[in-house]
Coordinates of N, CA, C and O in Angstrom, one line a residue:
M23 N 58.8 -34.5 -11.4 CA 59.0 -33.6 -10.1 C 57.5 -33.4 -9.5 O 56.6 -33.6 -10.2
S24 N 57.6 -33.4 -8.1 CA 56.3 -33.2 -7.4 C 56.1 -32.2 -6.7 O 57.6 -31.5 -6.4
L25 N 55.3 -31.7 -6.2 CA 55.1 -30.3 -5.3 C 56.0 -30.6 -4.0 O 56.7 -29.6 -3.5
T26 N 56.1 -31.8 -3.5 CA 57.0 -32.0 -2.3 C 58.4 -31.9 -2.4 O 59.3 -31.8 -1.7
D27 N 58.9 -31.7 -4.0 CA 60.2 -31.4 -4.3 C 60.6 -30.0 -4.1 O 61.6 -29.5 -4.0
I28 N 59.4 -29.3 -4.0 CA 59.7 -27.7 -4.1 C 59.1 -27.3 -2.7 O 59.8 -26.4 -2.1
L29 N 58.0 -27.8 -2.1 CA 57.5 -27.2 -0.9 C 57.6 -28.4 0.1 O 57.6 -29.7 -0.2
S30 N 57.9 -27.9 1.6 CA 57.8 -28.8 2.7 C 56.6 -29.7 2.7 O 55.6 -29.2 2.9
P31 N 56.6 -31.1 3.0 CA 55.4 -31.6 3.1 C 54.7 -31.2 4.4 O 53.6 -31.1 4.3
S32 N 55.5 -30.8 5.6 CA 54.9 -30.5 6.6 C 54.0 -29.1 6.5 O 53.1 -28.9 7.0
D33 N 54.5 -28.3 5.7 CA 54.1 -27.1 5.2 C 52.7 -27.1 4.4 O 51.6 -26.7 4.5
I34 N 52.8 -28.2 3.4 CA 51.5 -28.5 2.7 C 50.5 -29.1 3.6 O 49.2 -28.6 3.5
A35 N 50.7 -30.0 4.6 CA 49.9 -30.6 5.3 C 49.2 -29.3 6.3 O 48.1 -29.5 6.4
A36 N 50.0 -28.6 6.9 CA 49.4 -27.6 7.6 C 48.6 -26.6 6.9 O 47.5 -26.2 7.4
A37 N 49.0 -26.4 5.5 CA 48.1 -25.5 4.7 C 46.8 -26.1 4.4 O 45.7 -25.7 4.5
L38 N 46.8 -27.5 4.2 CA 45.5 -28.3 3.9 C 44.7 -28.4 5.3 O 43.5 -28.5 5.2
R39 N 45.5 -28.6 6.3 CA 44.5 -28.6 7.3 C 43.6 -27.4 7.8 O 42.7 -27.3 8.4
D40 N 44.2 -26.0 7.5 CA 43.8 -25.0 7.8 C 42.7 -24.5 6.8 O 41.6 -23.8 7.4
C41 N 42.5 -25.4 5.9 CA 41.1 -25.2 4.9 C 40.5 -26.4 4.8 O 39.6 -26.6 3.8
Q42 N 40.5 -27.2 5.7 CA 39.6 -28.6 5.7 C 38.1 -28.2 5.5 O 37.4 -28.9 4.7
A43 N 37.4 -27.3 6.0 CA 36.3 -27.0 5.9 C 35.7 -26.4 4.7 O 36.3 -25.6 4.3
P44 N 34.4 -26.7 4.2 CA 34.2 -26.1 3.2 C 34.0 -24.7 3.3 O 33.6 -24.1 4.4
D45 N 34.6 -23.7 2.2 CA 34.4 -22.4 2.3 C 35.3 -21.8 3.0 O 35.2 -20.4 3.6
S46 N 36.4 -22.3 3.6 CA 37.3 -21.9 4.4 C 38.6 -21.8 3.8 O 39.6 -21.2 4.3
F47 N 39.0 -21.8 2.5 CA 39.9 -21.7 1.6 C 40.3 -20.3 1.2 O 39.4 -19.5 1.0
S48 N 41.4 -19.7 1.8 CA 41.6 -18.5 1.4 C 43.1 -18.6 0.8 O 44.2 -19.0 1.2
P49 N 43.1 -18.3 -0.5 CA 44.4 -18.2 -1.4 C 45.4 -17.7 -0.9 O 46.6 -18.4 -0.6
K50 N 45.5 -16.5 -0.3 CA 46.6 -16.1 0.1 C 47.2 -16.6 1.3 O 48.2 -16.8 1.5
K51 N 46.1 -17.0 2.3 CA 46.7 -17.6 3.5 C 47.3 -19.1 3.1 O 48.2 -19.5 3.6
F52 N 46.8 -19.6 2.0 CA 47.2 -21.0 1.8 C 48.6 -20.9 1.3 O 49.5 -21.8 1.4
F53 N 48.7 -19.9 0.3 CA 50.1 -19.8 -0.3 C 51.1 -19.4 0.7 O 52.2 -19.7 0.7
Q54 N 50.8 -18.6 1.8 CA 51.6 -18.3 2.8 C 52.0 -19.5 3.6 O 53.3 -19.9 3.9
I55 N 51.0 -20.2 4.1 CA 51.3 -21.5 5.1 C 51.9 -22.5 4.3 O 53.0 -23.1 4.8
S56 N 51.8 -22.7 2.9 CA 52.3 -23.8 2.2 C 53.6 -23.6 1.9 O 54.5 -24.3 1.6
G57 N 54.1 -22.3 1.9 CA 55.6 -21.7 1.6 C 55.5 -21.2 0.2 O 56.7 -20.8 -0.1
M58 N 54.5 -21.2 -0.5 CA 54.8 -20.9 -1.7 C 55.0 -19.2 -2.0 O 55.7 -19.0 -3.0
S59 N 54.4 -18.6 -1.0 CA 54.7 -17.2 -1.2 C 56.3 -16.8 -0.9 O 56.8 -15.7 -1.3
K60 N 57.0 -17.9 -0.4 CA 58.4 -17.8 -0.4 C 59.4 -18.2 -1.5 O 60.7 -17.9 -1.4
K61 N 58.6 -18.7 -2.6 CA 59.5 -19.4 -3.4 C 59.8 -18.3 -4.7 O 59.2 -17.2 -4.8
T62 N 60.9 -18.7 -5.4 CA 61.3 -17.8 -6.5 C 60.4 -17.8 -7.6 O 59.4 -18.9 -7.7
S63 N 60.6 -16.9 -8.6 CA 59.8 -17.0 -9.7 C 59.9 -18.2 -10.6 O 58.9 -18.9 -10.9
S64 N 60.9 -18.8 -10.7 CA 61.2 -20.2 -11.4 C 60.7 -21.2 -10.5 O 60.0 -22.3 -11.3
Q65 N 60.6 -21.4 -9.3 CA 60.2 -22.4 -8.6 C 58.4 -22.3 -8.6 O 57.8 -23.2 -8.7
L66 N 58.1 -21.2 -8.6 CA 56.5 -21.1 -8.8 C 56.1 -21.3 -10.2 O 54.9 -21.9 -10.5
K67 N 56.9 -21.3 -11.2 CA 56.7 -21.7 -12.7 C 56.7 -23.2 -12.5 O 55.8 -23.6 -13.3
E68 N 57.5 -23.6 -11.8 CA 57.5 -25.3 -11.9 C 56.5 -25.5 -11.0 O 55.7 -26.7 -11.5
I69 N 55.8 -24.9 -10.0 CA 54.6 -25.2 -9.1 C 53.3 -25.2 -10.3 O 52.6 -26.3 -10.4
F70 N 53.3 -24.1 -10.8 CA 52.5 -24.0 -11.9 C 52.2 -24.9 -12.9 O 51.1 -25.5 -13.1
R71 N 53.4 -25.5 -13.4 CA 53.4 -26.6 -14.5 C 52.8 -27.7 -13.5 O 52.0 -28.7 -14.5
I72 N 53.1 -28.1 -12.6 CA 52.4 -29.4 -11.8 C 51.1 -29.0 -11.6 O 50.3 -30.1 -11.8
L73 N 50.6 -27.9 -11.2 CA 49.2 -27.8 -11.0 C 48.4 -27.6 -12.3 O 47.1 -28.0 -12.4
D74 N 49.0 -27.4 -13.6 CA 48.2 -27.4 -14.8 C 48.0 -28.6 -15.2 O 49.0 -29.2 -16.1
N75 N 47.1 -29.6 -14.7 CA 46.9 -30.7 -14.9 C 46.8 -31.3 -16.3 O 47.3 -32.4 -16.9
D76 N 46.3 -30.3 -17.3 CA 46.4 -30.7 -18.7 C 47.4 -30.4 -19.4 O 47.3 -30.5 -20.6
Q77 N 48.2 -29.6 -18.9 CA 49.6 -29.1 -19.3 C 49.1 -28.1 -20.6 O 50.0 -28.1 -21.7
S78 N 48.2 -27.4 -20.4 CA 47.7 -26.5 -21.6 C 48.5 -25.2 -21.4 O 48.2 -24.2 -22.3
G79 N 49.0 -24.8 -20.4 CA 49.8 -23.5 -20.2 C 48.8 -22.6 -19.5 O 49.3 -21.6 -19.2
F80 N 47.7 -23.1 -19.1 CA 46.7 -22.4 -18.4 C 46.0 -23.3 -17.2 O 45.9 -24.4 -17.4
I81 N 45.7 -22.7 -15.8 CA 44.8 -23.3 -15.2 C 43.5 -22.6 -15.3 O 43.3 -21.6 -15.1
E82 N 42.5 -23.6 -15.8 CA 41.1 -23.2 -16.0 C 40.4 -23.4 -14.7 O 40.8 -24.2 -14.0
E83 N 39.1 -23.0 -14.5 CA 38.0 -23.2 -13.6 C 37.9 -24.5 -13.3 O 37.8 -24.8 -12.1
D84 N 37.8 -25.5 -14.3 CA 37.6 -26.7 -14.2 C 38.8 -27.3 -13.5 O 38.4 -28.1 -12.5
E85 N 40.1 -27.0 -13.4 CA 41.1 -27.6 -13.0 C 41.1 -27.0 -11.5 O 41.5 -27.7 -10.6
L86 N 40.9 -25.8 -11.2 CA 40.7 -25.0 -9.8 C 39.9 -25.7 -8.9 O 40.4 -25.8 -7.8
K87 N 38.9 -26.4 -9.3 CA 38.1 -27.2 -8.2 C 38.9 -28.2 -7.5 O 38.6 -28.4 -6.4
Y88 N 39.9 -28.7 -8.3 CA 40.7 -29.9 -7.8 C 42.0 -29.4 -7.2 O 42.7 -30.1 -7.0
F89 N 42.1 -28.1 -7.0 CA 43.3 -27.4 -6.8 C 44.0 -28.1 -5.6 O 45.2 -28.6 -5.5
L90 N 43.3 -28.3 -4.4 CA 43.7 -29.0 -3.2 C 44.4 -30.3 -3.4 O 45.4 -30.9 -2.6
Q91 N 43.6 -31.0 -4.3 CA 43.9 -32.4 -4.5 C 45.3 -32.6 -5.3 O 45.9 -33.6 -5.2
R92 N 45.6 -31.6 -5.7 CA 47.0 -31.6 -6.4 C 48.1 -31.5 -5.5 O 48.9 -32.0 -5.7
F93 N 47.8 -31.2 -4.2 CA 48.8 -31.1 -3.1 C 48.6 -32.3 -2.3 O 49.6 -33.0 -1.8
E94 N 47.6 -33.0 -2.4 CA 47.3 -34.3 -1.5 C 46.0 -34.7 -2.1 O 45.1 -34.4 -2.1
C95 N 46.2 -36.1 -2.7 CA 45.0 -36.6 -3.5 C 43.9 -36.8 -2.5 O 42.6 -36.8 -3.0
G96 N 43.9 -37.1 -1.3 CA 42.6 -37.1 -0.4 C 42.0 -35.9 0.0 O 41.0 -35.7 0.8
A97 N 42.5 -34.7 -0.3 CA 42.0 -33.3 -0.2 C 40.7 -33.1 -0.7 O 40.4 -33.6 -1.7
R98 N 40.0 -32.1 0.0 CA 38.6 -32.0 -0.5 C 38.9 -31.0 -1.7 O 39.8 -30.6 -2.2
V99 N 37.5 -31.1 -2.4 CA 37.3 -30.3 -3.7 C 37.0 -28.8 -3.3 O 36.1 -28.6 -2.1
L100 N 37.4 -27.9 -4.0 CA 37.1 -26.5 -3.7 C 35.6 -26.2 -3.7 O 35.2 -26.8 -4.9
T101 N 34.8 -25.6 -3.2 CA 33.5 -25.2 -3.4 C 33.4 -24.2 -4.5 O 34.7 -23.7 -5.1
A102 N 32.4 -24.2 -5.2 CA 32.2 -23.3 -6.5 C 32.7 -21.7 -6.1 O 33.1 -21.0 -6.8
S103 N 32.2 -21.3 -4.9 CA 32.6 -19.7 -4.5 C 33.9 -19.7 -4.4 O 34.7 -18.7 -4.6
E104 N 34.7 -20.9 -3.6 CA 36.1 -20.7 -3.5 C 37.0 -20.7 -4.9 O 38.0 -20.1 -5.1
T105 N 36.5 -21.6 -5.8 CA 37.0 -21.7 -7.0 C 36.8 -20.3 -7.9 O 37.9 -19.8 -8.4
K106 N 35.9 -19.6 -7.8 CA 35.6 -18.3 -8.4 C 36.5 -17.4 -7.8 O 36.9 -16.5 -8.5
T107 N 36.7 -17.3 -6.6 CA 37.6 -16.3 -5.8 C 39.0 -16.4 -6.1 O 39.6 -15.6 -6.5
L108 N 39.5 -17.7 -6.2 CA 40.8 -18.1 -6.8 C 40.9 -17.5 -8.1 O 41.9 -17.1 -8.4
L109 N 39.8 -18.1 -9.1 CA 40.2 -17.6 -10.4 C 40.2 -16.2 -10.5 O 40.9 -15.3 -11.2
A110 N 39.5 -15.4 -9.8 CA 39.3 -14.1 -10.0 C 40.4 -13.3 -9.6 O 40.9 -12.1 -9.9
A111 N 41.0 -13.8 -8.3 CA 42.2 -13.1 -7.8 C 43.5 -13.3 -8.7 O 44.4 -12.3 -8.6
A112 N 43.4 -14.3 -9.5 CA 44.7 -14.7 -10.5 C 44.4 -14.5 -11.8 O 45.5 -14.5 -12.5
D113 N 43.2 -14.2 -12.2 CA 42.9 -14.0 -13.6 C 43.0 -12.6 -14.0 O 42.1 -11.7 -13.9
H114 N 44.4 -12.0 -14.3 CA 44.5 -10.7 -14.6 C 44.1 -10.1 -15.7 O 43.9 -8.8 -15.8
D115 N 43.9 -10.9 -16.7 CA 43.5 -10.4 -18.2 C 41.8 -10.7 -18.2 O 41.3 -10.3 -19.4
G116 N 41.2 -11.4 -17.2 CA 39.8 -11.6 -17.5 C 39.4 -12.6 -18.4 O 38.2 -12.8 -18.9
D117 N 40.3 -13.5 -19.0 CA 39.8 -14.6 -20.0 C 39.3 -15.8 -19.2 O 39.1 -16.7 -20.2
G118 N 39.3 -15.8 -18.1 CA 38.7 -17.1 -17.3 C 39.5 -18.1 -17.1 O 39.3 -19.4 -16.8
K119 N 40.9 -17.8 -17.3 CA 42.0 -18.8 -17.0 C 43.2 -18.2 -16.4 O 43.1 -16.9 -16.5
I120 N 44.0 -18.9 -15.5 CA 45.2 -18.3 -15.1 C 46.3 -18.8 -15.9 O 46.6 -20.0 -16.0
G121 N 47.4 -17.9 -16.3 CA 48.5 -18.2 -16.8 C 49.6 -18.3 -15.8 O 49.3 -17.7 -14.6
A122 N 50.8 -18.5 -16.0 CA 51.9 -18.9 -15.1 C 52.3 -17.4 -14.4 O 52.5 -17.5 -13.5
E123 N 52.2 -16.3 -15.2 CA 52.5 -15.2 -14.5 C 51.3 -14.5 -13.7 O 51.4 -13.8 -12.6
G124 N 50.1 -15.1 -13.9 CA 48.9 -14.6 -13.1 C 49.1 -15.4 -11.6 O 49.0 -14.6 -10.6
I125 N 49.6 -16.3 -11.5 CA 49.9 -17.1 -10.3 C 50.9 -16.4 -9.5 O 51.1 -15.9 -8.4
N126 N 52.0 -16.1 -10.4 CA 53.2 -15.2 -9.9 C 52.8 -14.0 -9.3 O 53.1 -13.5 -8.0
L127 N 51.9 -13.0 -10.0 CA 51.6 -11.8 -9.5 C 50.6 -11.7 -8.2 O 50.6 -11.1 -7.2
F128 N 49.7 -12.9 -8.1 CA 48.7 -13.1 -7.1 C 49.6 -13.5 -5.8 O 49.5 -12.9 -4.7
I129 N 50.5 -14.4 -6.0 CA 51.2 -14.8 -4.6 C 52.1 -13.6 -4.0 O 52.2 -13.5 -2.9
Y130 N 52.6 -12.9 -5.1 CA 53.6 -11.6 -4.4 C 52.9 -10.4 -4.0 O 53.3 -9.4 -3.9
R131 N 51.4 -10.4 -3.9 CA 50.5 -9.2 -3.8 C 50.7 -8.9 -2.5 O 50.7 -9.7 -1.5

């Protein structure tokens, strides 16, 4: 399964266009434009599974910098500050990684 099985390719493209410039990535805005904020909990878990590159059950900071590239291989890498902002917003227990429930809670804020 791929992200385009869950999210509209045109919504993904629009979300990526919105954050092309370095330090322009806003997690909340990206989730809204891409359509992630409208998905069910089970769909978000599937999206999480796809984004969890090493299938560890967590998305760690190292994986987050390549977050946009999981949506489109030619997308830019997140800057260090964007990566830290995304991690801080979704890491609800402070362990330095995001579990599936963390991404759910962040999207529904």
